[in-house]
Coordinates of C-alpha atoms in Angstrom, one line a residue:
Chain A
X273 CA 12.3 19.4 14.8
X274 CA 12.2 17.5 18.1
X275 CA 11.7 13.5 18.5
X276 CA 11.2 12.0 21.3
X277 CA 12.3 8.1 20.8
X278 CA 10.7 5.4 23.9
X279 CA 12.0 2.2 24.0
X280 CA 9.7 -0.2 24.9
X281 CA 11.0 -3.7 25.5
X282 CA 9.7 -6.8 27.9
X283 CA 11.0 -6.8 31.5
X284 CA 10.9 -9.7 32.5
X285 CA 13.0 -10.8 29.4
X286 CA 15.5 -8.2 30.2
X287 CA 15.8 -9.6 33.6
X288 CA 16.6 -12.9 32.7
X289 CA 19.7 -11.1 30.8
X290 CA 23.2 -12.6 31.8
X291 CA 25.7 -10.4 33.3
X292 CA 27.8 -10.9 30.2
X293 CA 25.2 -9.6 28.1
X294 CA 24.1 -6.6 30.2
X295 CA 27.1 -5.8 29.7
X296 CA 27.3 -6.2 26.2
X297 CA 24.4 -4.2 25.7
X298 CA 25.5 -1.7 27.9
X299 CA 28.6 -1.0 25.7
X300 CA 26.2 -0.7 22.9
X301 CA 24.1 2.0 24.5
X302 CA 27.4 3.8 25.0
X303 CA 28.3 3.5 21.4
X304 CA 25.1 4.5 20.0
X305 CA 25.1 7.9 22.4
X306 CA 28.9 9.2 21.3
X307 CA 27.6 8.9 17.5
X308 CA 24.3 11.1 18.6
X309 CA 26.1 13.4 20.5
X310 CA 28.6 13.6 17.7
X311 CA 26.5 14.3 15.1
X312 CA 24.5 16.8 16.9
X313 CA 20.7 14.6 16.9
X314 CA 21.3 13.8 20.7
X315 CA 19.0 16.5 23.0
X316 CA 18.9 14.2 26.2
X317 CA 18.5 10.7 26.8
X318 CA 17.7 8.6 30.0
X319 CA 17.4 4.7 30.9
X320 CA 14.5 4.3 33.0
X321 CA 13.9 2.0 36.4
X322 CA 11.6 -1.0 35.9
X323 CA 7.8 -0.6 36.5
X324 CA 8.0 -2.0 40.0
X325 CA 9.3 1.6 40.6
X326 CA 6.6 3.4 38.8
X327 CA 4.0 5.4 41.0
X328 CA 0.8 6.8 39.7
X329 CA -0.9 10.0 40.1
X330 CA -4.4 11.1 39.6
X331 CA -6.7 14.3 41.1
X332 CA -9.7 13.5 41.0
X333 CA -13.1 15.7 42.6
X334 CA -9.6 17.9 43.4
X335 CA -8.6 14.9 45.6
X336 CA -5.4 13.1 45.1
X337 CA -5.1 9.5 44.5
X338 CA -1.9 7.6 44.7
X339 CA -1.2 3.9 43.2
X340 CA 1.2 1.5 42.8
X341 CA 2.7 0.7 39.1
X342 CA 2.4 2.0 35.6
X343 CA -0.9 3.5 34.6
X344 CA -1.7 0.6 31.8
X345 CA -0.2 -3.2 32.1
X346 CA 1.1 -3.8 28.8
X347 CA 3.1 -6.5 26.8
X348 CA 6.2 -4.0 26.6
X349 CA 7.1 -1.2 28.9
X350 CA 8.5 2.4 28.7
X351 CA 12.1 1.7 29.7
X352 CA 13.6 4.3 28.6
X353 CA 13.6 7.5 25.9
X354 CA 15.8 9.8 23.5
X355 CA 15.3 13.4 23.1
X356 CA 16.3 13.8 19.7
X357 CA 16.7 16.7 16.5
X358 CA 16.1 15.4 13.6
X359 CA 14.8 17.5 10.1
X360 CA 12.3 15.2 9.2
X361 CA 10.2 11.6 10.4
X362 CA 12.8 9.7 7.8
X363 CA 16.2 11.0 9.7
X364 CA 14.3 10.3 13.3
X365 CA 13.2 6.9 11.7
X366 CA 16.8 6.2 11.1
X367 CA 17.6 6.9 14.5
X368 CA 15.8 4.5 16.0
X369 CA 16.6 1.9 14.2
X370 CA 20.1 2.3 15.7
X371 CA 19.2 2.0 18.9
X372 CA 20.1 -1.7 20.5
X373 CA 16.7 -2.2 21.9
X374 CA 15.5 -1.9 18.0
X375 CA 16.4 -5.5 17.9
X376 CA 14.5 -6.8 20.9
X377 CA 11.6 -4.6 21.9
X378 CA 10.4 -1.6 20.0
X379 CA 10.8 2.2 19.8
X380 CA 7.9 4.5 19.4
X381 CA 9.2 8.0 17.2
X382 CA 6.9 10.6 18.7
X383 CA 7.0 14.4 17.0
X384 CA 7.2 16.7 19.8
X385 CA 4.2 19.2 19.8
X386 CA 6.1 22.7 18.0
X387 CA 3.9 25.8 18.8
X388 CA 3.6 28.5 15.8
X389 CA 1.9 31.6 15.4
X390 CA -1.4 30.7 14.0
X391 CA -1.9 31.5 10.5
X392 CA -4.8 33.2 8.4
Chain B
X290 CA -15.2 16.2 -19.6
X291 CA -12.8 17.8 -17.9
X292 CA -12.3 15.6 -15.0
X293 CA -12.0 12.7 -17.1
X294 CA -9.4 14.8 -19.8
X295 CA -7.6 15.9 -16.8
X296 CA -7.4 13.7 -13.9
X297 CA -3.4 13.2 -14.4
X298 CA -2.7 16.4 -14.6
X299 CA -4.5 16.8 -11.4
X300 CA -1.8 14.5 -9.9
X301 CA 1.0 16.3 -11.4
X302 CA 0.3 19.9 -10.5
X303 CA -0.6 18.7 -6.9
X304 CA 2.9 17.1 -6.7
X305 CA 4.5 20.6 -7.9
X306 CA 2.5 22.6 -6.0
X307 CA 3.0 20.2 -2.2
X308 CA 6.7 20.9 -2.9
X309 CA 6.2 24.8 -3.4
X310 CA 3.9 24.8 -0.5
X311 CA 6.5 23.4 1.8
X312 CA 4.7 19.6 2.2
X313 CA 1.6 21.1 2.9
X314 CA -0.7 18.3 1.2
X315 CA -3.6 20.1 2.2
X316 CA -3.1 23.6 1.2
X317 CA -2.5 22.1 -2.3
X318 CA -5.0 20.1 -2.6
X319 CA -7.2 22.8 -2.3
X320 CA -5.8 25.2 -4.3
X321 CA -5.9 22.8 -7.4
X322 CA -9.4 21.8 -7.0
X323 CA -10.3 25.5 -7.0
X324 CA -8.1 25.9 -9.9
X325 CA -10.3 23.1 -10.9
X326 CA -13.8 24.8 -9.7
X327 CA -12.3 27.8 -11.9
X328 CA -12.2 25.5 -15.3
X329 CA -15.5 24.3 -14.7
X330 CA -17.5 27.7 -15.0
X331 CA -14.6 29.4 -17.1
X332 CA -14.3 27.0 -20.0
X333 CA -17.5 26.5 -21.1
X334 CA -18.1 30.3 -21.3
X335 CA -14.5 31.4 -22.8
X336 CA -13.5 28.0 -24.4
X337 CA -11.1 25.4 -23.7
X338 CA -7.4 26.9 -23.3
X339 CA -5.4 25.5 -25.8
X340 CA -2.6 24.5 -22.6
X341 CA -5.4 23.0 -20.2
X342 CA -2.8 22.0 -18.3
X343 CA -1.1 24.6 -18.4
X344 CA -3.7 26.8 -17.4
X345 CA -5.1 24.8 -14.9
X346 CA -1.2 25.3 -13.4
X347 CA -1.1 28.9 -13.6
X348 CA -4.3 29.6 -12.0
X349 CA -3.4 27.4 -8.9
X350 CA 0.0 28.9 -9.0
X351 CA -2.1 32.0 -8.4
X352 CA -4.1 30.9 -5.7
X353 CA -1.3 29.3 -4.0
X354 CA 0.6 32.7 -4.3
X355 CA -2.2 34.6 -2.8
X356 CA -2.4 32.0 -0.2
X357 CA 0.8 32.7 0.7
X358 CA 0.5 36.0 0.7
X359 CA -2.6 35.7 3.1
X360 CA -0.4 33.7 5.4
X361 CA 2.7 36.7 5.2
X362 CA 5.3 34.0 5.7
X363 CA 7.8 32.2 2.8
X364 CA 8.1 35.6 0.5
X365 CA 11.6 34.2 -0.9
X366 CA 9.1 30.9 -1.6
X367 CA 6.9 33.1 -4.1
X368 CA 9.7 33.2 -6.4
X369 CA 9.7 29.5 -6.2
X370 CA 6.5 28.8 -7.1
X371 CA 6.9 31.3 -10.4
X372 CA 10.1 29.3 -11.8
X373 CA 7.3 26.3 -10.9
X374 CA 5.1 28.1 -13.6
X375 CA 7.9 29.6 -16.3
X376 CA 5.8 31.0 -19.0
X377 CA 3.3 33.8 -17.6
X378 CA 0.4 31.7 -19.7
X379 CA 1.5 28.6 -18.5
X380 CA 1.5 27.0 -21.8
X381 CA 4.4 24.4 -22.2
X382 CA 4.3 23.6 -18.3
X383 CA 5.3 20.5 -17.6
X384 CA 5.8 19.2 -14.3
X385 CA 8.9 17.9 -13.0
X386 CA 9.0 13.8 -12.5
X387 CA 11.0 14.2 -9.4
X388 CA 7.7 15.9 -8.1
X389 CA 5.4 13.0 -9.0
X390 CA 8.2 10.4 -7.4
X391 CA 7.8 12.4 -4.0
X392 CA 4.5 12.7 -3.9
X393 CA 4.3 8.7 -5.1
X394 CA 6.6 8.1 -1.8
X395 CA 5.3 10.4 0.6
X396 CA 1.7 9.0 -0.1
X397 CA 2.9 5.5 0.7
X398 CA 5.6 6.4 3.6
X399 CA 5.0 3.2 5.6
X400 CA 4.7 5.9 8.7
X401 CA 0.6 6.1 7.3
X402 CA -1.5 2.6 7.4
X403 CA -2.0 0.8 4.9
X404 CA -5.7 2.2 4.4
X405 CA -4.4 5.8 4.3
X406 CA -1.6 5.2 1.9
X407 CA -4.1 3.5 -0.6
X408 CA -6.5 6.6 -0.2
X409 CA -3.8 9.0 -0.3
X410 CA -2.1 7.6 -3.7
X411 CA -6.0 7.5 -5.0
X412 CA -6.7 10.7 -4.5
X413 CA -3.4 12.7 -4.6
X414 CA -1.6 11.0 -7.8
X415 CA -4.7 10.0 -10.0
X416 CA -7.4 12.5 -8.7
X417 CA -10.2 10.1 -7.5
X418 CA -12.9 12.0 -5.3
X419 CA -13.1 11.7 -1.8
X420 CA -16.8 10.1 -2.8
X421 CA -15.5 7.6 -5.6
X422 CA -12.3 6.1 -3.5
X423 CA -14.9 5.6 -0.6
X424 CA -17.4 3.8 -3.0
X425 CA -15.0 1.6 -4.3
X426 CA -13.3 0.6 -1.1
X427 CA -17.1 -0.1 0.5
X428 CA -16.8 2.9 3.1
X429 CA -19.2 5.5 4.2
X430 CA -17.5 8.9 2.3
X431 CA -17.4 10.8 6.2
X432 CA -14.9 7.3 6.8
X433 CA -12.6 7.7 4.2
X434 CA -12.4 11.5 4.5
X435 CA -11.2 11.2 8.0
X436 CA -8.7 8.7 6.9
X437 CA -6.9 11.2 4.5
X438 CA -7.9 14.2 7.2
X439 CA -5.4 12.1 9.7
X440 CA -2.9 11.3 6.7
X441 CA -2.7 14.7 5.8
X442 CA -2.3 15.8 9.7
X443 CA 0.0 13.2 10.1
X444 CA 1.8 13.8 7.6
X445 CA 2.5 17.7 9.1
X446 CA 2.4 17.0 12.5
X447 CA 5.0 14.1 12.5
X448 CA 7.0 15.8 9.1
X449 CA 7.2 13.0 6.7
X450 CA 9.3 14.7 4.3
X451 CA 8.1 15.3 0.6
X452 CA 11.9 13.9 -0.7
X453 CA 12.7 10.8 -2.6
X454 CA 14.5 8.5 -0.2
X455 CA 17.9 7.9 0.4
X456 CA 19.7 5.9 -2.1
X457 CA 20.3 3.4 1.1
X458 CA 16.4 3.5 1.8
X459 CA 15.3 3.3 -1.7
X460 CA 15.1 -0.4 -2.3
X461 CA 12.9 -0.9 1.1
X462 CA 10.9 2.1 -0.1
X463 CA 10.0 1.2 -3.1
X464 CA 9.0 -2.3 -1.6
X465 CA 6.2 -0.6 0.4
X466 CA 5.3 1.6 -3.0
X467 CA 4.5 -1.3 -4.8
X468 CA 2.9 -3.3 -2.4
X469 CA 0.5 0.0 -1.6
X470 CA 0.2 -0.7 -5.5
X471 CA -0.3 -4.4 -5.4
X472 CA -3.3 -3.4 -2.5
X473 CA -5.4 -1.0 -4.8
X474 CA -5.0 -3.8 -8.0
X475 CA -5.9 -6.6 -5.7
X476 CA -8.4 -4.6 -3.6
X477 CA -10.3 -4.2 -7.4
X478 CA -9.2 -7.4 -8.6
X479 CA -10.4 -10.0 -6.1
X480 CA -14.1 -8.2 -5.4
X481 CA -16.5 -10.2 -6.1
X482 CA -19.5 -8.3 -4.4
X483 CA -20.1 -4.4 -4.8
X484 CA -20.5 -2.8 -7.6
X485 CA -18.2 -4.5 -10.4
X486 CA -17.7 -1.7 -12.6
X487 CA -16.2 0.6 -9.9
X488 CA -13.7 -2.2 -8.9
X489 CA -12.7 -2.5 -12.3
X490 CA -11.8 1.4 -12.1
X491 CA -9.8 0.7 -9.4
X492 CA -7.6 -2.2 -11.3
X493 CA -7.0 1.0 -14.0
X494 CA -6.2 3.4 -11.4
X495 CA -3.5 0.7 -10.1
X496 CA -2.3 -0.1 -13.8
X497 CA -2.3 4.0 -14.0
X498 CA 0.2 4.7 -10.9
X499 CA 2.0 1.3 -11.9
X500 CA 3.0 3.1 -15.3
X501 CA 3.9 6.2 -13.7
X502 CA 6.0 4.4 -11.0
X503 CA 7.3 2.6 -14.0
X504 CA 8.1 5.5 -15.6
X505 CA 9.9 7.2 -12.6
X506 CA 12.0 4.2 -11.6
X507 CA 13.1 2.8 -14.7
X508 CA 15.5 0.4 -13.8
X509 CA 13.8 -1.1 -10.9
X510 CA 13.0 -5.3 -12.2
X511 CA 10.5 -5.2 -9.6
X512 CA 8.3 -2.3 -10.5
X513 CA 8.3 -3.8 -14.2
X514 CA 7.3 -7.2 -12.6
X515 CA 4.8 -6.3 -10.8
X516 CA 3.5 -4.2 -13.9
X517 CA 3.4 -7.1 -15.8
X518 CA 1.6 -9.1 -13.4
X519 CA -1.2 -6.5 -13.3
X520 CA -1.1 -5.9 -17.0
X521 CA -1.5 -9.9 -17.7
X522 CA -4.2 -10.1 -14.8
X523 CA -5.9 -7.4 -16.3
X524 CA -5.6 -8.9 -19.6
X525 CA -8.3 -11.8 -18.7
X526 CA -11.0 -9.4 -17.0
X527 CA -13.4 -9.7 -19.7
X528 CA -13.5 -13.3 -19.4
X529 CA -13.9 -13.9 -15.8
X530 CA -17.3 -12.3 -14.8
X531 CA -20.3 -14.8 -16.9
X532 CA -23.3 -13.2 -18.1
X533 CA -24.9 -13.4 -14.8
X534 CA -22.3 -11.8 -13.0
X535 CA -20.5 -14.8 -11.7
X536 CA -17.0 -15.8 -11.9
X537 CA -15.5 -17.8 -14.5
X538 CA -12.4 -19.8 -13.4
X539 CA -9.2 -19.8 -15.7
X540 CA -10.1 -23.3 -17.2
X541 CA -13.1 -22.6 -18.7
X542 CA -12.4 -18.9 -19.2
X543 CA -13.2 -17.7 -23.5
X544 CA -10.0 -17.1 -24.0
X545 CA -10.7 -15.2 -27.3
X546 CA -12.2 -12.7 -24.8
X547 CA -8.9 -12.1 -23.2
X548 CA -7.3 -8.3 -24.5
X549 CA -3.9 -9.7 -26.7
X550 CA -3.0 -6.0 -26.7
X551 CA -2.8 -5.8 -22.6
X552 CA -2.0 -9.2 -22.8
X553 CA 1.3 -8.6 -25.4
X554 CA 2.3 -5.7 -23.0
X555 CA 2.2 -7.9 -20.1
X556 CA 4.6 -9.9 -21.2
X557 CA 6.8 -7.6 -22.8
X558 CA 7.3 -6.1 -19.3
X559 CA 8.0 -9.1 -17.9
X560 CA 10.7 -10.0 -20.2
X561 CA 12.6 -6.3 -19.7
X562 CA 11.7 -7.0 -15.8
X563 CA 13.8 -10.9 -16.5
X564 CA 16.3 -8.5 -18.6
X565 CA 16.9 -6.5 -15.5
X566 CA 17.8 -9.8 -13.6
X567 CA 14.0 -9.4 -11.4
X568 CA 13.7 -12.7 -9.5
X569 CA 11.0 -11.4 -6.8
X570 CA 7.6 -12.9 -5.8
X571 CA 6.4 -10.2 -8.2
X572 CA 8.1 -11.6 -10.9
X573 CA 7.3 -15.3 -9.8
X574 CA 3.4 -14.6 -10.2
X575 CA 4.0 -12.9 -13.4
X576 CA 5.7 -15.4 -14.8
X577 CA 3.3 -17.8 -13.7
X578 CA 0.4 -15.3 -15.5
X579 CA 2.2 -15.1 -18.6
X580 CA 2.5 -18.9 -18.9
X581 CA -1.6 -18.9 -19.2
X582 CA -1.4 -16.3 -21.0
X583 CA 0.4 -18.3 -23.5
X584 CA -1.0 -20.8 -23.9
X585 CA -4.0 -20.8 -26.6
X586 CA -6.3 -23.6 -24.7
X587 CA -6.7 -24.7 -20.8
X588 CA -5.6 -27.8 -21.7
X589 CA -2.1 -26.7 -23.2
X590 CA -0.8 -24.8 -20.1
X591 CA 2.5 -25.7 -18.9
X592 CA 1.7 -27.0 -15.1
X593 CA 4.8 -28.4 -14.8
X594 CA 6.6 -25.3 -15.3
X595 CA 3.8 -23.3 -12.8
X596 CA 3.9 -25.8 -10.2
X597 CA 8.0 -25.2 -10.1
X598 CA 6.9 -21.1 -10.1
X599 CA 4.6 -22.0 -7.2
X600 CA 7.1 -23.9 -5.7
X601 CA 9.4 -20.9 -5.9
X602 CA 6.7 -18.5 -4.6
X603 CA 6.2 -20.9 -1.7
X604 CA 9.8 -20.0 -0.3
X605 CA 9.6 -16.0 -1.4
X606 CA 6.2 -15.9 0.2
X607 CA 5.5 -18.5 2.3
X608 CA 2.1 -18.6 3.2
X609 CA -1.1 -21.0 3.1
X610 CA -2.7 -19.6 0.5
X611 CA 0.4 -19.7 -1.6
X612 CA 0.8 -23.7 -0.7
X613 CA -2.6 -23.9 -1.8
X614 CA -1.9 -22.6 -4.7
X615 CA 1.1 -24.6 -5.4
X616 CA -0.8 -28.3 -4.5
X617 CA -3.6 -27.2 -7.1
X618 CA -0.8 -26.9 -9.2
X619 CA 1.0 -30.2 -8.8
X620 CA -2.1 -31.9 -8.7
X621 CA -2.7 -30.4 -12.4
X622 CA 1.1 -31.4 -13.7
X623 CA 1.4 -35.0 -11.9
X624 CA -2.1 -36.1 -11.1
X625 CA -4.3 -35.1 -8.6
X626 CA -3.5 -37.6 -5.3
X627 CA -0.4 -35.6 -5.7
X628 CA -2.3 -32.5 -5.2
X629 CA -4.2 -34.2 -2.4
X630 CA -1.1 -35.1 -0.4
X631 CA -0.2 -31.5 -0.6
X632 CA -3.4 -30.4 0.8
X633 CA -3.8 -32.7 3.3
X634 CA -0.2 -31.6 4.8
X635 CA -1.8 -28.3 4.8
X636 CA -4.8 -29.3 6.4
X637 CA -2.6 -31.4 9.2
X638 CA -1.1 -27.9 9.8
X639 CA -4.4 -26.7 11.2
X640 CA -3.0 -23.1 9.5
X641 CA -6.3 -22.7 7.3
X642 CA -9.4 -24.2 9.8
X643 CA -11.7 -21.3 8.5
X644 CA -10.6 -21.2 4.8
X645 CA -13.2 -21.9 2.6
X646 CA -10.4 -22.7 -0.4
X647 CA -9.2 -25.4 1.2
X648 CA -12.2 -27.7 1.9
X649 CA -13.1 -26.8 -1.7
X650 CA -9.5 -27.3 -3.5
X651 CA -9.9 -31.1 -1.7
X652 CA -13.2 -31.4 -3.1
X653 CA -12.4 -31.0 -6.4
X654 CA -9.4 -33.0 -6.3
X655 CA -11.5 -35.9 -5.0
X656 CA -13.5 -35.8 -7.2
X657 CA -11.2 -35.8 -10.3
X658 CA -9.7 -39.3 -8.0
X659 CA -13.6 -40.3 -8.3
X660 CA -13.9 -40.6 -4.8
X661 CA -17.4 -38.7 -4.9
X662 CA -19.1 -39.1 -1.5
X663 CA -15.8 -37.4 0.3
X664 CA -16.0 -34.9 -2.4
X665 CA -19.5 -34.2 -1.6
X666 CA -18.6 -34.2 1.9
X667 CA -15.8 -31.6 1.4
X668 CA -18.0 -29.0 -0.9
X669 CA -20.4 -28.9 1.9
X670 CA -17.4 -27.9 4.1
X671 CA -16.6 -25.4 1.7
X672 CA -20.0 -24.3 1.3
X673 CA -20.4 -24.1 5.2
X674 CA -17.2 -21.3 4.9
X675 CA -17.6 -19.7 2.3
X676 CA -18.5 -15.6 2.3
X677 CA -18.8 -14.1 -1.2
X678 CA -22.5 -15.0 -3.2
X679 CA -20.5 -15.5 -6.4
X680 CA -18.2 -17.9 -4.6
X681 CA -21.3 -19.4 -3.0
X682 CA -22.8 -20.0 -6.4
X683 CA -19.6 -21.9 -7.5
X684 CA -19.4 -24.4 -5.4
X685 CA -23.6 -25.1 -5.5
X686 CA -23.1 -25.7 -9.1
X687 CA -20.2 -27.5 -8.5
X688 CA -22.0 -29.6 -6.0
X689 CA -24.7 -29.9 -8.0
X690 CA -23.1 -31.6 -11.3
X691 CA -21.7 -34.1 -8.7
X692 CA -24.7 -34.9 -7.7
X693 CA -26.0 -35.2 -10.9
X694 CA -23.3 -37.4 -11.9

């Protein structure tokens, strides 16, 4: 079954990161996507540009309307996500908790929708 | 009758049947109660089986089968669900515990809230109704049955598995078992308000699941000590609600009134939890339950030892109500301006403004230092805070026989 893992952490804290530490954190990232890909959980996985990059998009009355930044200001933001295969919530729970952003912000463990033939 | 003779095996066969149905809570669910629905116009036509159990696990074994069949997926799953069900009367069935330990983790994944692991435990391992866990948690039935709707759901849609954690997990597992536990005997426990027989239910449905968890996970300190705990609480129950329905503290409980059998228990669990080397906050508050417990008037408990448990518990679970707890009880071993330091520190720390325990814990301290008018002063406080009519009553009486004085 498919996960899909956000990472939600605070910007402006990550901002105030030294280089050093970027760095540091970086290296974790790296580590953490060889043992995915390794052992076969890792489907795709992407690091995200801050909110000051985000555009949103509505139609509304079939007419288009365009605006600057995320659709809701929150505490946290989406900063980036896994694509994961996991068997069950537990193994996707463990997952996450090995991603280095665990530790400072917080990862949301989504199911992805599966579509069966309808039964009875 | 029958649901009272049968409400564990209710929780069993569900936990057999989830496992054959591939985690599908709801599907067995339903085909148990119908195997239920079935007993109640069979048996009192044909007579009571001499396996009820066993029966009762055959005929949802047949449902479930059908089911299956409806649904033309899982054949190979079919043969499963026979070797569930060896003997074709289903007498001698017994469940497997391994089926009754999912279940109990899978009802209390910490993935569900708090709310819907309670509910779920209730009604999957001990059979309440829909209608009686919704009574005795003070929710509207349509509430509560959209609470275990979206478990349920949740529990599909996201795929908590039906499994036994890893040995790695275990430990932090079981820690959210027991406090799901700890919940539904508190939840019963602490009411004061509603209707008190139904909370008491619910303190036996919580001593029920503790003995099965106990059961299941033998050589865990913690799920003994937390037994214990709720076995010596439960010990004192007919001693704390007065005639009129109000609540009697510990100090002038009739302690003759207290069960010795429930009582004895309690404290033989605590000693095997000791025995296993439990040190928890769960084994804290026992101990500090089985030192009442022993001793055979108010005035011979051992507050010097307590206010050291408190003092303990205070650093396992910090926490103002715990402090409070822990001044009450120093005031009790080495004199009440003791106490009263304690609670002014807490106070200072601004961490309880809208407690009503606190303005009344200072009250009665002051008053035992015979400093009345700021004791007066303080149960108003209290009386200004407080929520609960039983409470309410307390402290008016209290006031009263100060003012008397």
């Amino acid at each position: 079954m498919k996960y899909l893992l956000m990472i939600y952490e605070n910007e402006k804290a990550a901002e105030t990161l030294s280089e050093a530490e970027v760095q540091r954190v970086l290296g974790e990232y790296g580590t953490f996507t060889e043992a995915i890909q390794r052992s076969g959980h890792f489907l795709s996985g992407e690091e995200l540009e801050p909110t000051a990059a985000a555009t949103t998009v509505r139609i509304r009355d079939g007419k288009r309307l365009t605006t600057d930044g995320p659709f809701a200001e929150t505490r946290e933001q989406l900063g980036g996500f896994f694509l994961v295969e996991a068997r069950d919530l537990d193994e996707a729970i463990g997952i996450a908790s090995r991603i280095p952003s665990a530790r400072s912000g917080s990862i949301e463990v989504r199911p992805v929708r599966e579509f069966t033939m309808p039964q009875d | 009758m029958l649901e009272r003779a049968h409400r564990e095996d209710y929780g069993r066969i569900v936990a057999t049947l989830i496992r054959v149905l591939d985690g599908d809570f709801g599907a067995a669910e339903e085909v148990v109660q119908d195997a239920f629905a079935s007993a109640l116009t069979q048996w009192p036509r044909e007579g009571v089986p001499r396996e009820p159990a066993g029966w009762l696990m055959r005929v949802a074994r047949n449902k479930a089968v059908d089911r299956m069949r409806r649904s033309a997926r899982l054949e190979a799953r079919v043969g499963e669900l026979e070797a569930a069900a060896p003997s074709v009367d289903g007498a001698g069935w017994q469940a497997l515990p391994d089926d009754s330990l999912r279940l109990l983790f899978t009802c209390c994944h910490p993935a569900l809230s708090p709310e819907a692991q309670v509910a779920l435990a209730l009604r999957c391992l001990c059979g309440l109704t829909t209608e009686q866990i919704a009574r005795a948690f003070l929710v509207s039935p349509a509430t509560l049955a959209q609470r275990l709707v979206r478990a349920q759901r949740k529990i599909r849609t996201a795929r908590i598995p039906y499994v036994i954690p890893e040995p790695e997990a275990l430990a932090e597992r079981t820690e959210g078992v027991l406090h799901t536990l700890y919940l539904v005997f508190s939840e019963g426990y602490a009411a004061t308000d509603g209707p008190a027989l139904l909370r008491v239910d619910l303190c036996e449905e919580a001593l029920r699941l503790a003995r099965l968890a106990r059961s299941l996970l033998p050589d865990d300190a913690e799920v003994a000590s937390l037994r214990a705990l709720m076995l010596l609480h439960h010990s004192r129950r007919r001693a704390r609600v007065a005639a009129d329905g109000g609540l009697v503290l510990l100090d002038r409980q009739d302690r003759s009134r207290w069960d010795g059998a429930q009582r004895d228990e309690g404290l033989a669990e605590l000693e095997a939890a000791l025995a296993m080397g439990a040190r928890g906050a769960y084994t804290v508050q026992a101990a500090i339950a089985a030192l009442h417990a022993q001793a055979p008037r108010a005035e011979d408990t051992d507050w010097a030892q307590i206010a050291a448990l408190y003092a303990r518990l205070v650093v396992l679970t910090p926490g103002p109500v715990v402090a409070l707890n822990h001044a009450a009880a120093v005031a009790m071993a080495r004199g009440p301006e003791h106490g009263l330091a304690l609670v002014d520190d807490l106070e200072a720390s601004g961490r309880l403004a809208d407690y009503h325990l606190l303005p009344a814990a200072r009250a009665d301290l002051l008053r035992r230092l015979g400093r009345k008018e700021e004791a007066v002063s303080a149960y108003r406080r209290a009386l200004a805070l407080v929520r609960t009519a039983p409470e309410r009553h307390f402290l008016e009486a209290r006031l009263r026989e100060l003012l008397a004085e």
